[in-house]
Tab-separated table of C-alpha atoms in Angstrom:
chain	number	residue	atom	x	y	z
U	1	MET	CA	61.666	108.483	87.619
U	2	HIS	CA	64.339	105.833	87.900
U	3	ARG	CA	66.883	108.067	86.188
U	4	SER	CA	66.259	111.037	88.449
U	5	THR	CA	66.872	109.049	91.626
U	6	ALA	CA	69.800	106.887	90.491
U	7	SER	CA	72.113	109.323	88.747
U	8	PRO	CA	73.159	111.457	91.773
U	9	THR	CA	74.785	108.448	93.441
U	10	LEU	CA	77.635	108.355	90.908
U	11	PRO	CA	79.246	111.738	91.644
U	12	THR	CA	78.553	111.257	95.345
U	13	GLY	CA	80.514	107.987	95.358
U	14	ARG	CA	83.395	109.541	93.417
U	15	THR	CA	83.478	112.561	95.716
U	16	LEU	CA	83.466	110.307	98.779
U	17	GLY	CA	86.255	108.204	97.304
U	18	LEU	CA	88.377	111.245	96.537
U	19	SER	CA	87.807	112.645	100.029
U	20	LEU	CA	88.812	109.368	101.655
U	21	ALA	CA	91.871	109.049	99.381
U	22	LEU	CA	92.981	112.539	100.429
U	23	VAL	CA	92.479	111.694	104.114
U	24	SER	CA	94.507	108.509	103.623
U	25	ALA	CA	97.343	110.344	101.866
U	26	PHE	CA	97.491	113.001	104.585
U	27	ALA	CA	97.401	110.353	107.317
U	28	PHE	CA	100.127	108.232	105.692
U	29	GLY	CA	102.208	111.367	105.173
U	30	GLY	CA	102.520	111.945	108.910
U	31	SER	CA	104.141	108.592	109.640
U	32	GLY	CA	107.713	109.727	109.056
U	33	THR	CA	107.303	112.898	111.095
U	34	ALA	CA	105.997	110.871	114.043
U	35	ALA	CA	108.590	108.118	113.668
U	36	LYS	CA	111.690	110.295	113.450
U	37	PRO	CA	111.693	111.470	117.128
U	38	LEU	CA	111.338	107.840	118.234
U	39	ILE	CA	114.255	106.777	116.040
U	40	GLU	CA	116.388	109.655	117.330
U	41	ALA	CA	115.522	108.564	120.889
U	42	GLY	CA	117.099	105.151	120.330
U	43	LEU	CA	114.608	102.841	118.620
U	44	SER	CA	115.753	101.285	115.346
U	45	PRO	CA	113.726	102.056	112.202
U	46	LEU	CA	112.613	98.426	111.892
U	47	HIS	CA	111.402	98.330	115.492
U	48	VAL	CA	109.470	101.557	114.919
U	49	VAL	CA	107.820	99.941	111.895
U	50	TRP	CA	106.946	96.881	113.993
U	51	LEU	CA	105.458	99.129	116.685
U	52	ARG	CA	103.420	100.964	114.067
U	53	VAL	CA	101.967	97.875	112.397
U	54	THR	CA	101.468	95.800	115.550
U	55	GLY	CA	99.859	98.668	117.456
U	56	ALA	CA	97.440	99.226	114.583
U	57	ALA	CA	96.674	95.504	114.394
U	58	VAL	CA	95.802	95.438	118.099
U	59	ALA	CA	93.604	98.519	117.693
U	60	LEU	CA	91.695	96.800	114.883
U	61	LEU	CA	91.180	93.487	116.690
U	62	PRO	CA	87.459	94.247	117.342
U	63	ILE	CA	86.917	94.793	113.613
U	64	ALA	CA	88.799	91.588	112.798
U	65	TYR	CA	86.645	89.630	115.248
U	66	ARG	CA	83.435	91.107	113.861
U	67	HIS	CA	84.430	90.124	110.304
U	68	ARG	CA	86.089	86.809	111.229
U	69	ASP	CA	84.127	85.007	108.499
U	70	ALA	CA	86.323	86.809	105.945
U	71	VAL	CA	89.144	84.400	106.803
U	72	LEU	CA	87.108	81.497	105.409
U	73	ARG	CA	85.751	83.375	102.403
U	74	ARG	CA	88.914	85.011	101.019
U	75	PRO	CA	91.986	83.748	102.906
U	76	GLY	CA	94.316	84.258	99.949
U	77	LEU	CA	93.299	87.882	99.556
U	78	LEU	CA	93.934	88.661	103.228
U	79	ILE	CA	97.306	86.897	103.261
U	80	GLY	CA	98.338	88.693	100.088
U	81	PHE	CA	97.343	92.073	101.483
U	82	GLY	CA	99.258	91.472	104.701
U	83	LEU	CA	102.295	90.186	102.813
U	84	LEU	CA	102.452	92.904	100.140
U	85	ALA	CA	100.538	95.983	101.275
U	86	VAL	CA	101.754	95.899	104.888
U	87	ALA	CA	104.932	93.894	105.467
U	88	GLY	CA	106.309	93.995	101.927
U	89	VAL	CA	106.211	97.760	101.472
U	90	GLN	CA	107.837	98.427	104.839
U	91	ALA	CA	110.558	95.756	104.595
U	92	CYS	CA	111.560	96.606	101.016
U	93	TYR	CA	111.628	100.345	101.658
U	94	PHE	CA	113.856	100.119	104.736
U	95	ALA	CA	116.128	97.637	102.952
U	96	ALA	CA	116.394	100.127	100.087
U	97	ILE	CA	117.284	103.168	102.209
U	98	SER	CA	120.059	101.154	103.845
U	99	ARG	CA	121.828	101.097	100.458
U	100	ILE	CA	120.662	104.153	98.456
U	101	PRO	CA	119.667	107.734	99.389
U	102	VAL	CA	116.240	108.171	100.973
U	103	GLY	CA	115.055	110.533	98.236
U	104	VAL	CA	115.949	108.092	95.474
U	105	ALA	CA	114.284	105.198	97.295
U	106	LEU	CA	111.154	107.264	97.906
U	107	LEU	CA	110.941	108.295	94.263
U	108	ILE	CA	111.321	104.700	93.036
U	109	GLU	CA	108.736	103.480	95.537
U	110	TYR	CA	106.273	106.050	94.240
U	111	LEU	CA	106.656	104.710	90.739
U	112	GLY	CA	103.850	102.474	92.000
U	113	PRO	CA	101.044	104.420	90.230
U	114	PRO	CA	102.648	104.166	86.760
U	115	LEU	CA	103.368	100.490	87.418
U	116	LEU	CA	99.766	100.081	88.536
U	117	ILE	CA	98.535	101.651	85.301
U	118	GLY	CA	100.716	99.227	83.339
U	119	TYR	CA	99.392	96.283	85.353
U	120	VAL	CA	95.753	97.271	84.832
U	121	LYS	CA	96.240	97.910	81.103
U	122	PHE	CA	98.502	95.034	80.069
U	123	VAL	CA	97.797	92.315	82.655
U	124	GLN	CA	94.151	92.894	83.540
U	125	ARG	CA	93.562	94.268	79.999
U	126	LYS	CA	91.321	97.065	81.202
U	127	PRO	CA	91.209	100.530	79.616
U	128	ILE	CA	92.891	103.399	81.433
U	129	SER	CA	91.557	106.943	81.419
U	130	ARG	CA	93.792	109.532	79.798
U	131	GLY	CA	93.592	111.663	82.935
U	132	ALA	CA	94.999	108.876	85.108
U	133	ALA	CA	97.915	108.277	82.735
U	134	ILE	CA	98.788	111.968	82.421
U	135	GLY	CA	98.318	112.536	86.135
U	136	ALA	CA	100.678	109.680	87.002
U	137	GLY	CA	103.417	111.102	84.799
U	138	VAL	CA	103.055	114.641	86.150
U	139	ALA	CA	102.964	113.373	89.743
U	140	VAL	CA	106.168	111.346	89.314
U	141	ALA	CA	107.925	114.387	87.840
U	142	GLY	CA	106.767	116.414	90.829
U	143	LEU	CA	107.997	113.755	93.225
U	144	ALA	CA	111.453	113.956	91.691
U	145	CYS	CA	111.492	117.631	92.707
U	146	VAL	CA	109.992	117.009	96.156
U	147	VAL	CA	112.668	114.486	97.137
U	148	GLU	CA	115.382	116.436	95.248
U	149	VAL	CA	116.496	113.261	93.535
U	150	TRP	CA	119.521	115.016	91.973
U	151	ASN	CA	121.142	115.384	95.430
U	152	GLY	CA	123.249	112.349	96.302
U	153	LEU	CA	122.146	110.473	93.212
U	154	SER	CA	123.895	107.105	93.172
U	155	PHE	CA	123.295	103.670	91.772
U	156	ASP	CA	123.315	100.496	93.792
U	157	ALA	CA	121.747	97.595	91.948
U	158	LEU	CA	120.489	95.794	95.061
U	159	GLY	CA	119.178	98.993	96.632
U	160	VAL	CA	117.286	99.873	93.451
U	161	LEU	CA	115.810	96.366	93.348
U	162	PHE	CA	114.573	96.728	96.930
U	163	ALA	CA	112.996	100.085	96.069
U	164	LEU	CA	111.324	98.574	93.015
U	165	GLY	CA	110.087	95.795	95.279
U	166	ALA	CA	108.455	98.432	97.488
U	167	ALA	CA	106.830	99.951	94.396
U	168	CYS	CA	105.481	96.556	93.326
U	169	CYS	CA	104.144	95.923	96.825
U	170	GLN	CA	102.419	99.299	96.642
U	171	VAL	CA	100.748	98.119	93.431
U	172	GLY	CA	99.554	95.074	95.378
U	173	TYR	CA	97.958	97.393	97.937
U	174	PHE	CA	95.646	98.966	95.349
U	175	VAL	CA	94.994	95.819	93.308
U	176	LEU	CA	94.083	93.686	96.337
U	177	ALA	CA	92.013	96.461	97.923
U	178	ASP	CA	90.005	96.624	94.696
U	179	ALA	CA	89.765	92.830	94.384
U	180	GLY	CA	88.322	92.522	97.875
U	181	ARG	CA	85.032	94.092	96.835
U	182	ARG	CA	84.685	92.032	93.642
U	183	GLY	CA	83.761	88.443	92.917
U	184	GLU	CA	81.112	86.182	94.368
U	185	ARG	CA	82.494	86.509	97.905
U	186	PRO	CA	83.336	90.175	98.494
U	187	VAL	CA	85.083	91.153	101.719
U	188	ASP	CA	84.363	94.280	103.716
U	189	PRO	CA	87.184	96.841	103.268
U	190	LEU	CA	87.450	97.128	107.050
U	191	ALA	CA	88.162	93.394	107.248
U	192	VAL	CA	90.837	93.670	104.552
U	193	SER	CA	92.629	96.369	106.553
U	194	ALA	CA	92.256	94.658	109.918
U	195	PHE	CA	93.428	91.193	108.849
U	196	GLY	CA	96.089	92.657	106.557
U	197	LEU	CA	97.648	94.504	109.485
U	198	LEU	CA	97.398	91.408	111.698
U	199	ILE	CA	99.145	89.243	109.129
U	200	GLY	CA	101.700	91.965	108.464
U	201	ALA	CA	102.440	92.250	112.178
U	202	VAL	CA	103.093	88.510	112.414
U	203	LEU	CA	105.428	88.571	109.422
U	204	LEU	CA	107.323	91.622	110.680
U	205	THR	CA	107.726	90.013	114.106
U	206	VAL	CA	109.743	87.205	112.534
U	207	PHE	CA	112.171	89.592	110.823
U	208	THR	CA	112.449	92.486	113.304
U	209	ARG	CA	112.751	90.488	116.568
U	210	PRO	CA	111.027	93.136	118.702
U	211	TRP	CA	112.087	91.448	121.963
U	212	GLN	CA	115.577	92.806	121.346
U	213	ALA	CA	114.455	96.467	121.416
U	214	ASP	CA	114.647	98.785	124.427
U	215	TRP	CA	110.962	99.646	124.771
U	216	SER	CA	111.582	101.696	127.911
U	217	THR	CA	112.117	104.568	125.458
U	218	LEU	CA	108.354	104.879	125.134
U	219	GLY	CA	108.087	105.763	128.822
U	220	GLY	CA	110.394	108.752	128.451
U	221	SER	CA	110.434	111.920	126.380
U	222	VAL	CA	111.469	112.768	122.829
U	223	VAL	CA	112.457	116.012	121.149
U	224	MET	CA	110.583	117.388	118.143
U	225	ASN	CA	111.945	120.597	116.613
U	226	GLY	CA	113.402	121.710	119.946
U	227	HIS	CA	110.279	120.884	121.963
U	228	THR	CA	110.158	118.046	124.511
U	229	LEU	CA	107.071	115.854	124.566
U	230	PRO	CA	106.107	112.396	125.850
U	231	ALA	CA	107.299	109.612	123.564
U	232	LEU	CA	103.844	108.035	123.688
U	233	LEU	CA	102.366	111.037	121.855
U	234	PRO	CA	104.130	110.561	118.484
U	235	ALA	CA	103.803	106.784	118.933
U	236	ALA	CA	100.025	107.089	119.337
U	237	TRP	CA	99.811	109.424	116.328
U	238	MET	CA	101.862	107.004	114.228
U	239	ILE	CA	99.650	104.053	115.186
U	240	LEU	CA	96.156	105.556	115.250
U	241	ILE	CA	96.364	108.228	112.546
U	242	ALA	CA	99.250	107.294	110.230
U	243	THR	CA	98.318	103.596	110.184
U	244	VAL	CA	94.784	102.765	111.402
U	245	LEU	CA	93.061	105.771	109.829
U	246	ALA	CA	95.345	105.717	106.777
U	247	TYR	CA	94.700	102.066	105.898
U	248	LEU	CA	90.966	102.137	106.606
U	249	THR	CA	90.269	105.221	104.515
U	250	GLY	CA	92.687	104.170	101.780
U	251	VAL	CA	91.156	100.732	101.230
U	252	ILE	CA	87.610	102.133	101.244
U	253	ALA	CA	88.623	104.882	98.796
U	254	VAL	CA	89.801	102.326	96.226
U	255	GLY	CA	86.256	100.938	96.192
U	256	HIS	CA	84.864	104.309	95.091
U	257	LEU	CA	87.703	105.249	92.720
U	258	SER	CA	89.564	103.131	90.188
U	259	PRO	CA	92.906	101.795	91.508
U	260	PRO	CA	94.955	103.947	89.075
U	261	VAL	CA	93.229	107.158	90.195
U	262	ALA	CA	93.547	106.234	93.876
U	263	GLY	CA	97.216	105.442	93.284
U	264	VAL	CA	97.936	108.856	91.785
U	265	VAL	CA	96.153	110.648	94.633
U	266	ALA	CA	98.259	108.612	97.078
U	267	ASN	CA	101.351	110.394	95.733
U	268	LEU	CA	100.284	113.335	97.868
U	269	GLU	CA	101.672	111.364	100.812
U	270	ALA	CA	105.222	112.392	99.893
U	271	VAL	CA	104.207	116.059	99.668
U	272	VAL	CA	102.446	115.908	103.042
U	273	ALA	CA	105.466	114.192	104.584
U	274	THR	CA	107.773	116.917	103.292
U	275	VAL	CA	105.551	119.764	104.479
U	276	LEU	CA	105.052	118.221	107.920
U	277	ALA	CA	108.796	117.690	108.254
U	278	TRP	CA	109.230	121.389	107.437
U	279	VAL	CA	106.617	122.574	109.953
U	280	LEU	CA	107.106	120.092	112.822
U	281	LEU	CA	110.741	119.051	112.463
U	282	GLY	CA	112.218	122.285	111.153
U	283	GLU	CA	113.528	120.682	107.953
U	284	HIS	CA	114.075	123.219	105.176
U	285	LEU	CA	111.689	123.261	102.228
U	286	GLY	CA	113.289	124.698	99.097
U	287	LEU	CA	111.812	126.164	95.932
U	288	PRO	CA	112.207	122.928	93.903
U	289	GLN	CA	110.254	121.027	96.554
U	290	ILE	CA	107.467	123.610	96.535
U	291	ALA	CA	107.316	123.432	92.732
U	292	GLY	CA	107.341	119.637	92.902
U	293	GLY	CA	104.486	119.651	95.386
U	294	LEU	CA	102.425	121.775	93.017
U	295	LEU	CA	103.161	119.306	90.213
U	296	VAL	CA	101.997	116.397	92.377
U	297	LEU	CA	98.792	118.267	93.182
U	298	THR	CA	98.296	118.962	89.486
U	299	GLY	CA	98.816	115.301	88.648
U	300	ALA	CA	96.335	114.169	91.293
U	301	PHE	CA	93.778	116.688	90.033
U	302	ALA	CA	94.267	115.583	86.415
U	303	ALA	CA	93.860	111.933	87.367
U	304	GLN	CA	90.575	112.317	89.210
U	305	THR	CA	88.953	114.802	86.822
U	306	GLY	CA	89.741	112.910	83.606
U	307	LYS	CA	87.047	111.233	81.564
U	308	PRO	CA	86.269	107.664	82.632
U	309	ALA	CA	87.796	104.802	80.716
U	310	ALA	CA	85.838	103.110	77.984
U	311	ALA	CA	84.846	100.216	80.224
U	312	ASP	CA	83.414	102.555	82.837
U	313	ALA	CA	81.529	104.523	80.195
U	314	LYS	CA	80.150	101.296	78.734
U	315	GLY	CA	79.061	100.210	82.206
U	316	ALA	CA	77.252	103.505	82.692
U	317	ARG	CA	75.514	103.109	79.308
U	318	ASP	CA	74.491	99.543	80.147
U	319	SER	CA	73.103	100.750	83.465
U	320	ARG	CA	71.084	103.481	81.742
U	321	ASP	CA	69.827	101.024	79.121
U	322	SER	CA	68.683	98.602	81.800
U	323	ARG	CA	66.834	101.380	83.628
U	324	ASP	CA	65.176	102.489	80.384
U	325	ALA	CA	64.146	98.903	79.735
U	326	ARG	CA	62.573	98.708	83.189
U	327	ASP	CA	60.765	101.989	82.568
U	328	SER	CA	59.365	100.707	79.270
U	329	ARG	CA	58.214	97.480	80.916
U	330	ASP	CA	56.589	99.344	83.778
U	331	ALA	CA	54.801	101.800	81.438
U	332	PRO	CA	51.506	100.544	79.905
U	333	ASP	CA	51.475	99.838	76.177
U	334	SER	CA	50.200	102.657	73.957
U	335	SER	CA	47.375	100.497	72.561
U	336	GLU	CA	46.262	99.707	76.105
U	337	ARG	CA	46.186	103.424	76.910
U	338	VAL	CA	44.036	104.110	73.825
U	339	ALA	CA	41.568	101.397	74.806
U	340	ALA	CA	41.386	102.740	78.344
U	341	GLU	CA	40.684	106.244	77.087
U	342	ARG	CA	37.869	105.018	74.876
U	343	GLN	CA	36.253	103.156	77.745
U	344	VAL	CA	36.395	106.219	79.984
U	345	SER	CA	35.243	108.827	77.456
U	346	GLY	CA	32.775	106.679	75.548
U	347	ARG	CA	34.080	108.058	72.225
U	348	PRO	CA	37.024	107.447	69.914
U	349	SER	CA	40.337	108.891	70.995
U	350	ARG	CA	42.029	111.497	68.755
U	351	THR	CA	45.433	109.957	68.821
U	352	SER	CA	45.887	109.048	65.149
U	353	ARG	CA	46.462	111.327	62.175
U	354	GLY	CA	43.372	109.799	60.464
U	355	ASP	CA	41.135	111.481	63.040
């Protein structure tokens, strides 16, 4: 009875995690499409990033207040998430694209999943599923096609280091999101996102100096693929969908999937960004990018359908063994059943071969 009620929860949790990871990737993928009209209207890229993070932090203030006890329970985790997963990724990426081509920087940043697999295997010393490893490699190859890395390929040591820094910060996003639900004092994923964005907003304020920006741009109009629309519309999309929804669903998804699998699925963000730029901004999408997008999809599918790692399989076996042990304890002993049958029937029970 225990087995029939407990087993369906496993695929349900994995399916929920995959669904949330896909929502997060699609939401993150729309950030560039929403930001570009604002940048073309006069806002600097760094000020757009500050607007994105700070607006999301303000939107999540009620969640932060509700989970304010998380600050006392896991302050280091929240500071680390804000420093790496929010401020670090943004600052390193924009520093990188100031020195090397955008496509190259994006490809290096999305080396995060392979780096994450290496971190989990060699630092945390946890087994990695074959599907996650293969999926990461296929997805990176697809990303090289999506960003057309061969166009404008150049080498700038400092720019490459910044891009690698963004990749490492992306690793921190998945590792810290997973760590938040573990240990003796777990933190709600919503609290991790809310306080991470708050801390990230404070850090970005120091470096971007938002008081120097001309925020009157938000009261005017912007142009997207030849169409004029209020500037507040892409700004709201960037804040509410590409940041609030993206971070909330992404952090929760890591709790239902392993960090390596969630990291590979997150590579879909680059594909979504490219497709949205094609549809909404009129940017051309060539055959190599289409082929690369299919490779990324294949890698994400391979990662999430692979067999679980040995540790996960062992955990499942231990769980089944514990349930079987409970069943055996709950069931009456065979000798007790024989005695009960004899008392009820008034005659010996025919349970032994001697009878």
